């Protein structure tokens, strides 16, 4: 099976006139959602041997990128670039964990919406703008705990 896939990859490279690995990375459609595109780019890079040893190295890279986001938030660097690097590194962790990053993001969005709905319910009709950050965080923690108890 691996030999067939390698032959297929070689045929596609020739068909698309890709002479270098970079040509293959650049061929990944920009129209794809960002997480899917990052996943495909990383898969192509992995085929060249450009890969972390394990998930722990990938997690360390996420921590490094998070530090760079924090520095950029303080004015040392381009925050958009650093957030992009952080998301790209997170996709790598997802790949090691055999998690589809786009699916994980969809689940995270759905979970956030459910918890937010619970926060609104717990706020009992109060204007959320009028609530303190501390109160909102407390309601969020209650919503999170309730969700965990119901899981």
XYZ file of C-alpha atoms in Angstrom:
151
model
C 0.000 0.000 0.000
C 2.786 2.408 0.885
C 4.509 1.726 -2.437
C 1.267 2.439 -4.307
C 0.837 5.731 -2.437
C 4.442 6.704 -3.156
C 3.958 5.941 -6.852
C 0.748 7.980 -6.826
C 2.561 10.908 -5.203
C 5.320 10.726 -7.814
C 2.784 10.674 -10.660
C 0.985 13.709 -9.190
C 4.290 15.584 -8.850
C 5.133 14.942 -12.500
C 1.613 15.833 -13.616
C 1.835 19.150 -11.761
C 5.460 19.802 -12.793
C 6.594 19.835 -9.166
C 10.360 19.609 -9.025
C 10.904 20.326 -5.322
C 9.182 19.532 -2.046
C 8.422 23.253 -1.726
C 6.502 23.058 -5.006
C 4.344 20.405 -3.358
C 3.713 22.566 -0.311
C 2.843 25.552 -2.481
C 0.382 23.422 -4.456
C -1.908 22.982 -1.447
C -4.990 25.038 -2.280
C -5.188 28.417 -0.550
C -8.977 28.139 -0.781
C -9.022 25.418 1.882
C -9.939 26.320 5.450
C -6.748 27.212 7.314
C -6.639 24.204 9.632
C -7.190 21.768 6.765
C -4.542 23.522 4.675
C -2.052 23.423 7.558
C -2.724 19.699 8.001
C -2.121 18.981 4.303
C 1.045 21.083 4.205
C 2.395 19.306 7.268
C 1.627 15.889 5.770
C 3.580 16.796 2.645
C 6.493 18.116 4.714
C 6.458 14.924 6.795
C 6.973 12.853 3.645
C 10.340 14.598 3.217
C 11.379 13.649 6.764
C 10.677 17.129 8.150
C 8.875 16.053 11.322
C 9.110 16.232 15.102
C 10.161 13.030 16.869
C 6.985 12.740 18.924
C 3.953 14.560 20.305
C 5.994 15.906 23.243
C 8.316 17.803 20.913
C 5.263 19.193 19.110
C 3.728 20.280 22.425
C 6.987 21.991 23.359
C 6.763 23.901 20.071
C 3.231 25.028 20.985
C 4.556 26.348 24.296
C 7.372 28.173 22.485
C 4.890 29.726 20.067
C 2.589 30.736 22.936
C 5.523 32.534 24.563
C 6.084 34.369 21.274
C 2.393 35.375 21.157
C 2.736 36.734 24.675
C 5.845 38.712 23.690
C 4.066 40.087 20.616
C 1.100 41.108 22.768
C 3.589 43.219 24.727
C 4.827 44.833 21.521
C 7.749 42.545 20.680
C 6.806 41.028 17.322
C 3.911 40.721 14.921
C 1.012 39.251 16.862
C -0.838 38.024 13.764
C 2.229 36.103 12.603
C 2.770 34.652 16.059
C -0.857 33.546 16.432
C -0.610 31.906 13.014
C 2.536 30.066 14.150
C 0.731 28.968 17.325
C -2.223 27.584 15.365
C 0.104 25.851 12.897
C 1.966 24.211 15.810
C -1.344 23.162 17.379
C -2.268 21.424 14.119
C 0.968 19.430 14.430
C -0.041 18.271 17.920
C -3.451 17.279 16.557
C -1.788 15.231 13.820
C 0.332 13.346 16.356
C -2.818 12.685 18.394
C -4.596 11.419 15.235
C -7.177 14.199 15.578
C -8.560 16.032 12.567
C -7.888 19.685 13.491
C -10.894 21.073 11.613
C -13.206 18.604 13.365
C -11.627 19.424 16.731
C -12.206 23.137 16.075
C -15.853 22.503 15.143
C -16.333 20.567 18.385
C -14.646 23.349 20.380
C -16.950 25.946 18.812
C -20.035 23.853 19.559
C -18.872 23.277 23.155
C -18.254 27.012 23.596
C -21.761 27.817 22.339
C -23.334 25.270 24.737
C -21.393 26.675 27.685
C -22.138 30.257 26.670
C -25.849 29.394 26.538
C -25.544 28.018 30.066
C -23.782 31.220 31.203
C -26.684 33.258 29.805
C -29.130 30.993 31.602
C -27.205 31.308 34.869
C -27.125 35.107 34.458
C -30.923 34.949 34.792
C -31.690 37.675 32.277
C -29.096 40.134 33.567
C -27.359 42.279 30.967
C -24.042 40.488 30.542
C -22.349 43.809 29.745
C -23.245 44.935 33.258
C -21.663 41.893 34.901
C -18.068 42.077 36.098
C -15.366 39.965 34.486
C -15.092 38.095 37.789
C -18.835 37.296 37.772
C -18.722 36.143 34.136
C -15.724 33.890 34.822
C -17.576 32.447 37.813
C -20.640 31.740 35.681
C -18.397 30.157 33.038
C -16.827 27.881 35.648
C -20.302 26.876 36.869
C -21.382 26.141 33.286
C -18.224 24.111 32.707
C -18.703 22.115 35.911
C -22.348 21.443 35.068
C -21.358 20.187 31.597
C -18.709 17.879 33.115
C -21.232 16.476 35.593
C -23.691 15.772 32.754
C -21.061 14.127 30.537
